[in-house]
XYZ file of C-alpha atoms in Angstrom:
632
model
C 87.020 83.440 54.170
C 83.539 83.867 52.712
C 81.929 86.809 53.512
C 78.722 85.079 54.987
C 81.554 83.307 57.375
C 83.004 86.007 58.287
C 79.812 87.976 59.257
C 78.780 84.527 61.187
C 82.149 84.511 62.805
C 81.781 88.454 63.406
C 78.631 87.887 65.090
C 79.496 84.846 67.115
C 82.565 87.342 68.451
C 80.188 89.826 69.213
C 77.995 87.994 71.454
C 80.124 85.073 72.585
C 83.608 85.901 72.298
C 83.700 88.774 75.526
C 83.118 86.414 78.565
C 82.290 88.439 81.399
C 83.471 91.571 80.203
C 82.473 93.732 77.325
C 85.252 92.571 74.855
C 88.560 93.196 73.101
C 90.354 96.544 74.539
C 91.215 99.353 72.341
C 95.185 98.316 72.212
C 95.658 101.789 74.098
C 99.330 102.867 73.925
C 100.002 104.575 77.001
C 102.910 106.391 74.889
C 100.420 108.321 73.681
C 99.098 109.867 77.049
C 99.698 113.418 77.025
C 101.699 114.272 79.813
C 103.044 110.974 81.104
C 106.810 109.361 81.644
C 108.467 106.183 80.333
C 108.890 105.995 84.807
C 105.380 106.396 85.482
C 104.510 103.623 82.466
C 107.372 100.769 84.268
C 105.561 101.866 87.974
C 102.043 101.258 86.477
C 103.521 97.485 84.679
C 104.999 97.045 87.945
C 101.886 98.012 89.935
C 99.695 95.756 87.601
C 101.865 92.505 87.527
C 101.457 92.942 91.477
C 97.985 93.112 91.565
C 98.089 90.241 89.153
C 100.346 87.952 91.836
C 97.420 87.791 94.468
C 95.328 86.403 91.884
C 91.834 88.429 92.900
C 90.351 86.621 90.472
C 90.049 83.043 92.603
C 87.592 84.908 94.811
C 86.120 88.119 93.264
C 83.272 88.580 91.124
C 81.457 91.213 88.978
C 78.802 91.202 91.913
C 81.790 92.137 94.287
C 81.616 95.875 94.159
C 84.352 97.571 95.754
C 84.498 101.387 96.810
C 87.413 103.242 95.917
C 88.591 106.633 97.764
C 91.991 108.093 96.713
C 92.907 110.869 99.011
C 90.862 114.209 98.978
C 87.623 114.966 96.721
C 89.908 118.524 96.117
C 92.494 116.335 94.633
C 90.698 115.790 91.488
C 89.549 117.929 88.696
C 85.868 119.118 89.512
C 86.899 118.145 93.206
C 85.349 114.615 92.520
C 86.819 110.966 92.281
C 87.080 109.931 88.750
C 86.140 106.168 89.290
C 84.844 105.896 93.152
C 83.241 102.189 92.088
C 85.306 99.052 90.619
C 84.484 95.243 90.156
C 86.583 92.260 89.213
C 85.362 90.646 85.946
C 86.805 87.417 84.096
C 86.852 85.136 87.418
C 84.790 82.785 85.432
C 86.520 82.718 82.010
C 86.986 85.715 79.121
C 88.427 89.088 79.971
C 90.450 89.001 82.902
C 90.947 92.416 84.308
C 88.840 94.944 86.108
C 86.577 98.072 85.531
C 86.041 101.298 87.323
C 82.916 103.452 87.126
C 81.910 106.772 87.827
C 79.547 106.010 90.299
C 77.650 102.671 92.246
C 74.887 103.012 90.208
C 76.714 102.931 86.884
C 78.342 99.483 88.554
C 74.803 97.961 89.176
C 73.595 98.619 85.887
C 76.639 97.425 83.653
C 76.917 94.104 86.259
C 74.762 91.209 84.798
C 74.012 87.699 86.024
C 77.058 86.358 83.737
C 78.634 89.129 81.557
C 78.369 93.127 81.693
C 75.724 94.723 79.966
C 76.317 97.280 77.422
C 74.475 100.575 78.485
C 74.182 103.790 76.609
C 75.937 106.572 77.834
C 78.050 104.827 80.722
C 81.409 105.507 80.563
C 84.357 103.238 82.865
C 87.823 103.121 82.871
C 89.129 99.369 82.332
C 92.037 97.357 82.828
C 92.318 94.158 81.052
C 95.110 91.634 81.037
C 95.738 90.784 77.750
C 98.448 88.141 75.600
C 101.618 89.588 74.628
C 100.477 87.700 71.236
C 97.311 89.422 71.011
C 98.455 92.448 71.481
C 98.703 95.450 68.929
C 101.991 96.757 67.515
C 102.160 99.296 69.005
C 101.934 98.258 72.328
C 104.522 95.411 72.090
C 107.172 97.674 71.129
C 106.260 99.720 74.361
C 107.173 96.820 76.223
C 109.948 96.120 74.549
C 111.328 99.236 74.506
C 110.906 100.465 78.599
C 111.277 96.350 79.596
C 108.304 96.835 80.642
C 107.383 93.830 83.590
C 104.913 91.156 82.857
C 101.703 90.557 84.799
C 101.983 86.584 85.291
C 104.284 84.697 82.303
C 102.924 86.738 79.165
C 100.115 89.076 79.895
C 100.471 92.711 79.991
C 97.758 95.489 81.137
C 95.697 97.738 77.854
C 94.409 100.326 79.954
C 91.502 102.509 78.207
C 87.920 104.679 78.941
C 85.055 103.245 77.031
C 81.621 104.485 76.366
C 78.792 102.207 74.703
C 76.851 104.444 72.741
C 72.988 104.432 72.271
C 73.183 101.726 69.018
C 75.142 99.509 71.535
C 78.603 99.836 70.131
C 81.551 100.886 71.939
C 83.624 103.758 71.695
C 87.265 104.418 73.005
C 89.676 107.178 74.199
C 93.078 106.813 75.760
C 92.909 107.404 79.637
C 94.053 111.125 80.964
C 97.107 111.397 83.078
C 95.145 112.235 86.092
C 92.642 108.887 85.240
C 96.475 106.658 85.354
C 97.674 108.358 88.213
C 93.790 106.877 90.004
C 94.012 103.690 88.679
C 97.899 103.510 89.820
C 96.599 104.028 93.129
C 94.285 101.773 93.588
C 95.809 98.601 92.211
C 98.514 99.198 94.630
C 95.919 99.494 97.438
C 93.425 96.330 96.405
C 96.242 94.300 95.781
C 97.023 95.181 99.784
C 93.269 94.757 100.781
C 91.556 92.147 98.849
C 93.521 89.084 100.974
C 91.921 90.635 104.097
C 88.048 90.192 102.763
C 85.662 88.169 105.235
C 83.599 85.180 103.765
C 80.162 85.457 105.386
C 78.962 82.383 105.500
C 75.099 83.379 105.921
C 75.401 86.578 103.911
C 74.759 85.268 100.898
C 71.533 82.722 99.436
C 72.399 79.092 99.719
C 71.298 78.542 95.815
C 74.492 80.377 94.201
C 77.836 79.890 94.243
C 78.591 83.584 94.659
C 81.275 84.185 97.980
C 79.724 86.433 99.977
C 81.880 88.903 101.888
C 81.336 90.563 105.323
C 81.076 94.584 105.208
C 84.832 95.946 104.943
C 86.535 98.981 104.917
C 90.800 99.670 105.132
C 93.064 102.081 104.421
C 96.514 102.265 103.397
C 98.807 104.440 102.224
C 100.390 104.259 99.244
C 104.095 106.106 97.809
C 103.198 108.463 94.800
C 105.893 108.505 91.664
C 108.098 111.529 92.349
C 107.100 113.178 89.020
C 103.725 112.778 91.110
C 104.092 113.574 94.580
C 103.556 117.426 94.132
C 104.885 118.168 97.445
C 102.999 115.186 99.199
C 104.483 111.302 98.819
C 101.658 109.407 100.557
C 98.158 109.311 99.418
C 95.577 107.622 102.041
C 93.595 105.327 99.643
C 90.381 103.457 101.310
C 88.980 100.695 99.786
C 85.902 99.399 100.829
C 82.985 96.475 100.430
C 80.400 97.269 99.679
C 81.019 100.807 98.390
C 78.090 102.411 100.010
C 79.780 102.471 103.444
C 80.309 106.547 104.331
C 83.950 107.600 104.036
C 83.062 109.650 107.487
C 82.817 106.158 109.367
C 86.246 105.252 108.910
C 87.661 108.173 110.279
C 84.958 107.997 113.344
C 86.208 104.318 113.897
C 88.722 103.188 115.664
C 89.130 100.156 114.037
C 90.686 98.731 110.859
C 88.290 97.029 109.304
C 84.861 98.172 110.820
C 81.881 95.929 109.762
C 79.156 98.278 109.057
C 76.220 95.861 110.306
C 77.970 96.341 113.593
C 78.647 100.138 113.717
C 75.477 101.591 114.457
C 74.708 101.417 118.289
C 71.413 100.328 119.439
C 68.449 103.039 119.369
C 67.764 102.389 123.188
C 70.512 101.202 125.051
C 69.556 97.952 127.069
C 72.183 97.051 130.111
C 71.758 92.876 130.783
C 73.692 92.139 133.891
C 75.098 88.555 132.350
C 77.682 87.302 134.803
C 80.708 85.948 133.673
C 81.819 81.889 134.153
C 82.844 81.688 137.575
C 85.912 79.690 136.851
C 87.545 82.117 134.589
C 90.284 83.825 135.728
C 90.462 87.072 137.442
C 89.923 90.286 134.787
C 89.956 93.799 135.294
C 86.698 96.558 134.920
C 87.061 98.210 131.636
C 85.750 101.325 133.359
C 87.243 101.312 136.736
C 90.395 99.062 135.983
C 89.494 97.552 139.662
C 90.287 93.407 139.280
C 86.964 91.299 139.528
C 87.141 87.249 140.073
C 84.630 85.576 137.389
C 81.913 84.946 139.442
C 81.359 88.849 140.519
C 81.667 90.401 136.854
C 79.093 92.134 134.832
C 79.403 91.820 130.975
C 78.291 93.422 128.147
C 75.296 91.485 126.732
C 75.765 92.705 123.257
C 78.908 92.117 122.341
C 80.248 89.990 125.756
C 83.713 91.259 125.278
C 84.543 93.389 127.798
C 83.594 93.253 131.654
C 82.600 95.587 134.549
C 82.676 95.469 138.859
C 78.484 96.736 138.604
C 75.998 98.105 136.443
C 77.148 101.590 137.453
C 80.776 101.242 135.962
C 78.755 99.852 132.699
C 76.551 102.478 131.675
C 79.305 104.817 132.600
C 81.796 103.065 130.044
C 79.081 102.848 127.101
C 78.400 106.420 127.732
C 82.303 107.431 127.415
C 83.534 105.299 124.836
C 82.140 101.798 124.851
C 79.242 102.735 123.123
C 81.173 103.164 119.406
C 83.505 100.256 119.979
C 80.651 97.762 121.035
C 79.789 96.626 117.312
C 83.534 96.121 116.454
C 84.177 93.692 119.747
C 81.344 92.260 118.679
C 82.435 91.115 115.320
C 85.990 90.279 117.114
C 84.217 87.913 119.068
C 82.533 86.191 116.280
C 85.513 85.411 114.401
C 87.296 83.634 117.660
C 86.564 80.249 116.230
C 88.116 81.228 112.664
C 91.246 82.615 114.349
C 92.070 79.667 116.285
C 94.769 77.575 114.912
C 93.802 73.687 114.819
C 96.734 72.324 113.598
C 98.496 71.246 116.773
C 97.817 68.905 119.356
C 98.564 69.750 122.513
C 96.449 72.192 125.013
C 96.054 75.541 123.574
C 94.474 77.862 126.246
C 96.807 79.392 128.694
C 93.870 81.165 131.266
C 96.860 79.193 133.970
C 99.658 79.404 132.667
C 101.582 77.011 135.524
C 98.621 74.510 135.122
C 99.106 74.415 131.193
C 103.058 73.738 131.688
C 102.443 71.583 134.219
C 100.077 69.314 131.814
C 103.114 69.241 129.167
C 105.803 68.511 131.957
C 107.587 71.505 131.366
C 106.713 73.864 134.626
C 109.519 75.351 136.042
C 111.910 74.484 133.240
C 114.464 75.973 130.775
C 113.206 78.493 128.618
C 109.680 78.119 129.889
C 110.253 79.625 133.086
C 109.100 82.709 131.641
C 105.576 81.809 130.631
C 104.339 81.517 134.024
C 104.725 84.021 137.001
C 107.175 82.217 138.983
C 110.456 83.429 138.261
C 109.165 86.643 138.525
C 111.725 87.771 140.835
C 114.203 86.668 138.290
C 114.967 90.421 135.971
C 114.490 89.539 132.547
C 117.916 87.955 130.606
C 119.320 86.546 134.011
C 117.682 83.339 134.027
C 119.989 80.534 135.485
C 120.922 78.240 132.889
C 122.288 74.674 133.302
C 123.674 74.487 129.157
C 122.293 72.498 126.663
C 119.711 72.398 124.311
C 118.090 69.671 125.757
C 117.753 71.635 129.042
C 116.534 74.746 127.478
C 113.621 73.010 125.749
C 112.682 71.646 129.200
C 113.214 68.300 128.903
C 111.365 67.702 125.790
C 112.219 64.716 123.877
C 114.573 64.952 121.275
C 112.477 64.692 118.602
C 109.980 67.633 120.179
C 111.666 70.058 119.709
C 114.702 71.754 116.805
C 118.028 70.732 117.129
C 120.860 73.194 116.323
C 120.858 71.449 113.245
C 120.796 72.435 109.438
C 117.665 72.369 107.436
C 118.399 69.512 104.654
C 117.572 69.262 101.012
C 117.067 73.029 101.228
C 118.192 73.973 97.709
C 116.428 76.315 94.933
C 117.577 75.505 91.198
C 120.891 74.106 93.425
C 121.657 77.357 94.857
C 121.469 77.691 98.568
C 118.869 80.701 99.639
C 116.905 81.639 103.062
C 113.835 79.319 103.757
C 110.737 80.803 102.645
C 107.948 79.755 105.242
C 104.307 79.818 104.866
C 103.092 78.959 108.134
C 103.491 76.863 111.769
C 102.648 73.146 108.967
C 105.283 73.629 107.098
C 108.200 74.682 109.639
C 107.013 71.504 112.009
C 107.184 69.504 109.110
C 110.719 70.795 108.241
C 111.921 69.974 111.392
C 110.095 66.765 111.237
C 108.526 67.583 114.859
C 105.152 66.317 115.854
C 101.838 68.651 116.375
C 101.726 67.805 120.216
C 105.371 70.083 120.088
C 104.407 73.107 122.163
C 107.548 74.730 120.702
C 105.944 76.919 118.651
C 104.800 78.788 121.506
C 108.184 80.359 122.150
C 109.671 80.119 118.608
C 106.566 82.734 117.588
C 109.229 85.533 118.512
C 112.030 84.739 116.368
C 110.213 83.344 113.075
C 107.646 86.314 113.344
C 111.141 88.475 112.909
C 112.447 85.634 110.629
C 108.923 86.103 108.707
C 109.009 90.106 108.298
C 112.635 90.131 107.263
C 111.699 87.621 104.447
C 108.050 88.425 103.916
C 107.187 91.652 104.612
C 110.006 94.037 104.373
C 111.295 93.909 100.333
C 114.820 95.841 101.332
C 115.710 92.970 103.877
C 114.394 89.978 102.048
C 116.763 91.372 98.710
C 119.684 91.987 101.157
C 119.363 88.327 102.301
C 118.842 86.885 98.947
C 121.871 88.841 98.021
C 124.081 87.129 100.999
C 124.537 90.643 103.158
C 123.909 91.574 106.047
C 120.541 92.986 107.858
C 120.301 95.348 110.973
C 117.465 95.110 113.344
C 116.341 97.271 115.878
C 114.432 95.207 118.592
C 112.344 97.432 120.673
C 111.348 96.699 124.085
C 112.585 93.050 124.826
C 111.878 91.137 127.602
C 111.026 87.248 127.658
C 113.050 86.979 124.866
C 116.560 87.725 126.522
C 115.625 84.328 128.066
C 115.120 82.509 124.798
C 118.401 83.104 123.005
C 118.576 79.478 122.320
C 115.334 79.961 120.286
C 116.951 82.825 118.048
C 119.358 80.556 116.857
C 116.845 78.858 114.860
C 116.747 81.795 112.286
C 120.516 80.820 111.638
C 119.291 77.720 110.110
C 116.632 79.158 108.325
C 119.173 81.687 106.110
C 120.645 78.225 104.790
C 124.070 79.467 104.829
C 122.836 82.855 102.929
C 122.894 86.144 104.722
C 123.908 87.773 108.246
C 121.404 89.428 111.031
C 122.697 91.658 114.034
C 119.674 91.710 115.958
C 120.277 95.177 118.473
C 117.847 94.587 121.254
C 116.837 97.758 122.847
C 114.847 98.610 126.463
C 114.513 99.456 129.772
C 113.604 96.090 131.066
C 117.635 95.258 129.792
C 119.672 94.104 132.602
C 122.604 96.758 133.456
C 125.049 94.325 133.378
C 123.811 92.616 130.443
C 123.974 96.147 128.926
C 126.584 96.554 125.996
C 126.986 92.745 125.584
C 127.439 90.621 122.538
C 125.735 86.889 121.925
C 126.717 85.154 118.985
C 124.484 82.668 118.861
C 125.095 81.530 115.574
C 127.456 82.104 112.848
C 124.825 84.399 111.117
C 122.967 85.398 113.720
C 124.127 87.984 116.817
C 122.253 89.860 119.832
C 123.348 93.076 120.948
C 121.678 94.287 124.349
C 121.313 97.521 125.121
C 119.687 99.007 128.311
C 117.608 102.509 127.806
C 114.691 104.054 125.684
C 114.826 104.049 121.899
C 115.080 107.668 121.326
C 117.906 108.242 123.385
C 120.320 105.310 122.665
C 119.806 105.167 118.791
C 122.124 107.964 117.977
C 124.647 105.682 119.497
C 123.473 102.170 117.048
C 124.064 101.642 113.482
C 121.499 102.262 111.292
C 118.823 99.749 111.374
C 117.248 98.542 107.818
C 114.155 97.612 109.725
C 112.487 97.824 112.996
C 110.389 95.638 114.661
C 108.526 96.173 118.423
C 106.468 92.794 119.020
C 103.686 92.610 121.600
C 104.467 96.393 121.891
C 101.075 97.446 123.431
C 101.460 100.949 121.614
C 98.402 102.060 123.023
C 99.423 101.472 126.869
C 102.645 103.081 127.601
C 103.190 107.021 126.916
C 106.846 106.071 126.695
C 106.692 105.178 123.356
C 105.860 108.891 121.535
C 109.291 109.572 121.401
C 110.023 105.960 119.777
C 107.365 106.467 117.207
C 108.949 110.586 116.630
C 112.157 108.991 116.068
C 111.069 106.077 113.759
C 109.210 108.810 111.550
C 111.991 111.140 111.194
C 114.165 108.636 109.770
C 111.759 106.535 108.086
C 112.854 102.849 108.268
C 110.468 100.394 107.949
C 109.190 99.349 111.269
C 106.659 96.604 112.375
C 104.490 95.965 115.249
C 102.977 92.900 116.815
C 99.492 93.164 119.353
C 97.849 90.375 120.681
C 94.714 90.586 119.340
C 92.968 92.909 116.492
C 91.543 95.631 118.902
C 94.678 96.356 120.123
C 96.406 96.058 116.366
C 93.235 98.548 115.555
C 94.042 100.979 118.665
C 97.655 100.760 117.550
C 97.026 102.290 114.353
C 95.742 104.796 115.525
C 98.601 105.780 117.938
C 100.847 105.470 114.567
C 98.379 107.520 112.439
C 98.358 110.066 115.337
C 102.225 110.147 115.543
C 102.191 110.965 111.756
C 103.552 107.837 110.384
C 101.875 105.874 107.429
C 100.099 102.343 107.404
C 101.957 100.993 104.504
C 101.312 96.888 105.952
C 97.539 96.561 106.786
C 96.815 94.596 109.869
C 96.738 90.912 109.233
C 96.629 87.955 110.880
C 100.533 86.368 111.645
C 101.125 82.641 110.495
C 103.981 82.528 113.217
C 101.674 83.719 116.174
C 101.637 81.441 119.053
C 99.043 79.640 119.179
C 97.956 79.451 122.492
C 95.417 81.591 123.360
C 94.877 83.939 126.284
C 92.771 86.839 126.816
C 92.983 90.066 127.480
C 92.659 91.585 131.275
C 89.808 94.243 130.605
C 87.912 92.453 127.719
C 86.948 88.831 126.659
C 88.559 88.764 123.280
C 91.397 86.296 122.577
C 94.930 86.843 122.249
C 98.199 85.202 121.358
C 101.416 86.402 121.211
C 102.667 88.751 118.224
C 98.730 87.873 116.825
C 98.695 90.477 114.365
C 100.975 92.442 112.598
C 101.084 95.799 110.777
C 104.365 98.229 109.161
C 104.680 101.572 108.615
C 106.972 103.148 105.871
C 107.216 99.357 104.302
């Protein structure tokens, strides 16, 4: 090439070839990290390739700053974070990756309105996904050698520290051991959080393009290597948006993701006695707990979630505890609209329950006997049963609801494996049933198990794949002893691939039910047993996972000795609330028992979706609504 075409080309590099980001990476071979294992290398592939799977980049921009808080300041040399601050760059084209900074500040002034700025003196920590083709040497006999796994079909991570010096050019260093063990951290946390992110839809200037995101903060913990552990395997890593939110909040909070333009209480309280639709049903005073008929309750008017007998029992509330969880109902309420599902067609509000199954012809009938209070009388499990699907369903029309039929055309490169679902659309569509199918109401119990076993827990889903069978402990049954016939559904779902013994544990287990078998499918059995968790699991086999759905963890004492148990053994266990307060209060009765949030709270795709509200606040609820895991 001539040399004045090769300085043009140089130059046209230098100012057009970076995209977003500030160029080609230093080909950093981590072999050459003082201090670090061929193990450690594979986790941090293995960590990057999964941040790489939830594609961040479809949302996230350079203006997306994201606070990063890996256990204790005292954790780190100089008892600081190495890279508190981190962005997202390439979402528009070039360098796909992202970059960590020392501090906010640093973020702000690197982050321009297309590409980052080169500032003297600034150093970051980056990791950007490169082409195994572009790649040096060196580094692609790394990944040779250790089999290193790929981040999508061919890209691999070049992980280095880069400083732009005061003539503008950039210099390199490899990244310390401590630096790798940060980073590993939080791509194994962001990869967890980033889903959860809010869009705000009047955050943000209706001129640019630019998502904006309501405040956020969550924290999870995440498994250190062994060579890294040091006496401690969990680290607590928070993430938050935007960084500036005080670590000290979180802990303050109840909640799981607290909204910081919601967390500061007014500066004089203000009591508005706003009185509550008369025709709602009958609730209960969040101070006093005594029940109060719509049209003689009190609510909040700031966040109009929660309800009160008279103005006394409301300024007595606020003062005790009211007063920091105000902001957070408040948010809750606001996204009530978002969390409705508007798929189906039939009514979705169950305020009267006997009214609502009375509208669909179904009161009184089969399996949905136990959604109103009328067999009340009738101990959970002992329904009477007349036989046949037809009957259980209630009647429905044949083509309402699923036959004990096989899934068809249900084949993956002609091998027969478990149905993978997404959501309620594609199951109805399976099954070829319409929207106006209320089904899904009582089928939310067995495909939210069907959808941790496959989704969420990585032991059970591999055991499945691999045609063996998976043990569940089921904690604390009780409509669900009535909707056996339901169960059967996951059957079909394994596609002739895998076995479940489902062990249903609780007190609300009929005695003579107690110690019984139903097989009701040829991969799918129910054990009942009668008694508390603690003291009848010596007597079970060993469970791969747990799961306790609806469990209301922050309502019954009864379940510290559960949550002992399920800690000292440390299976995987997940929990289903009814709405994200209680998932939030729930976490906190886990975090106090001295388990780890490994499975943030998020939204289930098989909750039912008819909604209902809880007793002592306005926010809506639906059955197994969210769902989080500890030791996952």
């Amino acid at each position: 090439m001539d040399l004045h075409l090769k300085n043009l080309f140089d130059r046209f590099q230098e100012q057009f070839g970076s995209g977003p980001g500030l160029g080609p990476g230093s080909g950093t071979c981590l072999m050459k990290v003082e201090g670090i294992s061929s193990n450690f290398i594979k986790l941090l592939f293995k960590a990057s390739a999964a941040l790489y799977r939830t594609e961040p980049w479809r949302r996230l921009r350079p203006g997306h700053l994201f606070g990063v808080r890996v256990g204790k300041d005292s954790d780190w040399s100089g008892k600081k974070q190495p890279f508190p601050c981190s962005q997202f760059i390439g979402g528009d084209g070039g360098d796909i990756g992202f970059y960590m900074f020392r501090s906010e500040n640093d973020a702000k002034k690197m982050t321009g309105s297309r590409e980052t700025i080169r500032v003297p003196n600034v150093e970051l920590l980056r990791v950007t996904y490169e082409l195994e083709t572009l790649m040096f040497p060196s580094n692609r006999k790394m990944i040779k050698s250790l089999s290193l796994e790929a981040s999508g079909n061919d890209r691999f991570p070049v992980i280095d520290v880069t400083r732009c010096t005061s003539s503008g050019e950039l210099q390199f260093r490899n990244p310390t051991l401590e630096e790798l063990k940060f980073v590993y951290a939080f791509m194994r946390a962001i990869s967890l959080v980033h889903p959860l992110l809010q869009a705000d839809k009047e955050g943000g200037p209706n001129w640019t393009k630019l998502i904006s995101f309501g405040p956020f903060i969550e924290t999870v913990d995440i498994q250190w290597p062994p060579e890294m552990a040091r006496g401690h395997e969990l680290v607590a890593v928070t993430i938050s948006h935007p960084p500036g939110q005080a670590y000290e909040e979180k802990i303050s909070s109840t909640a799981s993701s607290t909204p910081t333009k919601y967390a500061e209480p007014p500066d004089e309280v203000t009591f508005m006695d706003i009185r509550v639709n008369s025709n709602s049903s009958s609730r209960h005073c969040a101070m006093c707990e005594k029940e109060v008929n719509g049209d003689q309750s009190l609510c909040c008017g700031r966040c109009r979630a929660v309800v009160y007998c008279t103005s006394l029992c409301q300024k007595q509330h606020w003062k005790e505890s009211h007063k920091s969880m105000c902001g957070l109902y408040k948010a809750m309420m606001e996204r009530e609209e978002e969390l409705v599902m508007k798929i189906f067609m039939f009514p979705c509000s169950a305020a009267q329950p006997c009214k609502w199954l009375e509208s669909l012809g179904i009161h009184q009938k089969g399996m949905w006997r136990r959604k109103c209070s009328c067999y009340s009388h009738c101990p959970f499990g002992l329904l009477p049963v007349k036989g046949g699907l037809w009957d259980s369903w209630g009647g429905l029309d044949d083509e309402e609801y699923p036959g004990d039929l096989p899934f068809h055309n249900q084949l993956r490169d002609g091998i027969s494996s478990p149905i993978l679902l997404s959501g309620w659309s594609e199951y109805y569509n399976l099954r070829s049933m319409p929207l106006s199918s209320p089904v899904a109401d009582i089928l939310s119990h067995p495909l939210t198990v069907y959808h941790i076993l496959t989704a969420l827990s990585i032991n059970t889903k591999n055991l499945l794949l691999k045609g063996k069978e998976v043990i569940l402990h089921y904690l604390g049954p009780e409509g669900e002893m009535d909707w056996m016939p339901a169960f059967s559904e996951i059957s079909h779902l394994l596609n002739g691939l895998g076995n479940i013994q489902i062990i249903m544990v609780g007190p609300e287990v009929p005695t003579n039910l107690s110690g019984t078998t139903s097989g009701i499918s040829s991969r799918v059995r129910v054990n009942l047993v009668r008694g508390v968790y603690q003291e009848e699991a010596t007597y079970l086999p060993s469970p791969h996972v747990i799961v306790a759905l609806n469990c209301a963890l922050d309502r019954y004492s009864s379940w510290g000795g559960a949550l002992d148990l399920i800690k000292a053994i440390g299976v995987p266990a997940f929990f289903t609330e009814q709405s994200e307060i209680l998932c939030a209060n729930a976490k906190q009765v886990l975090r106090g028992a001295g388990l780890h949030i490994t499975h943030p709270v998020t939204p289930n795709p098989f909750r039912s979706p008819v909604k209902n509200h809880d007793s002592s606040t306005n926010l809506p609820s639906y059955s197994n609504g969210f769902v989080l895991g500890v030791n996952a």
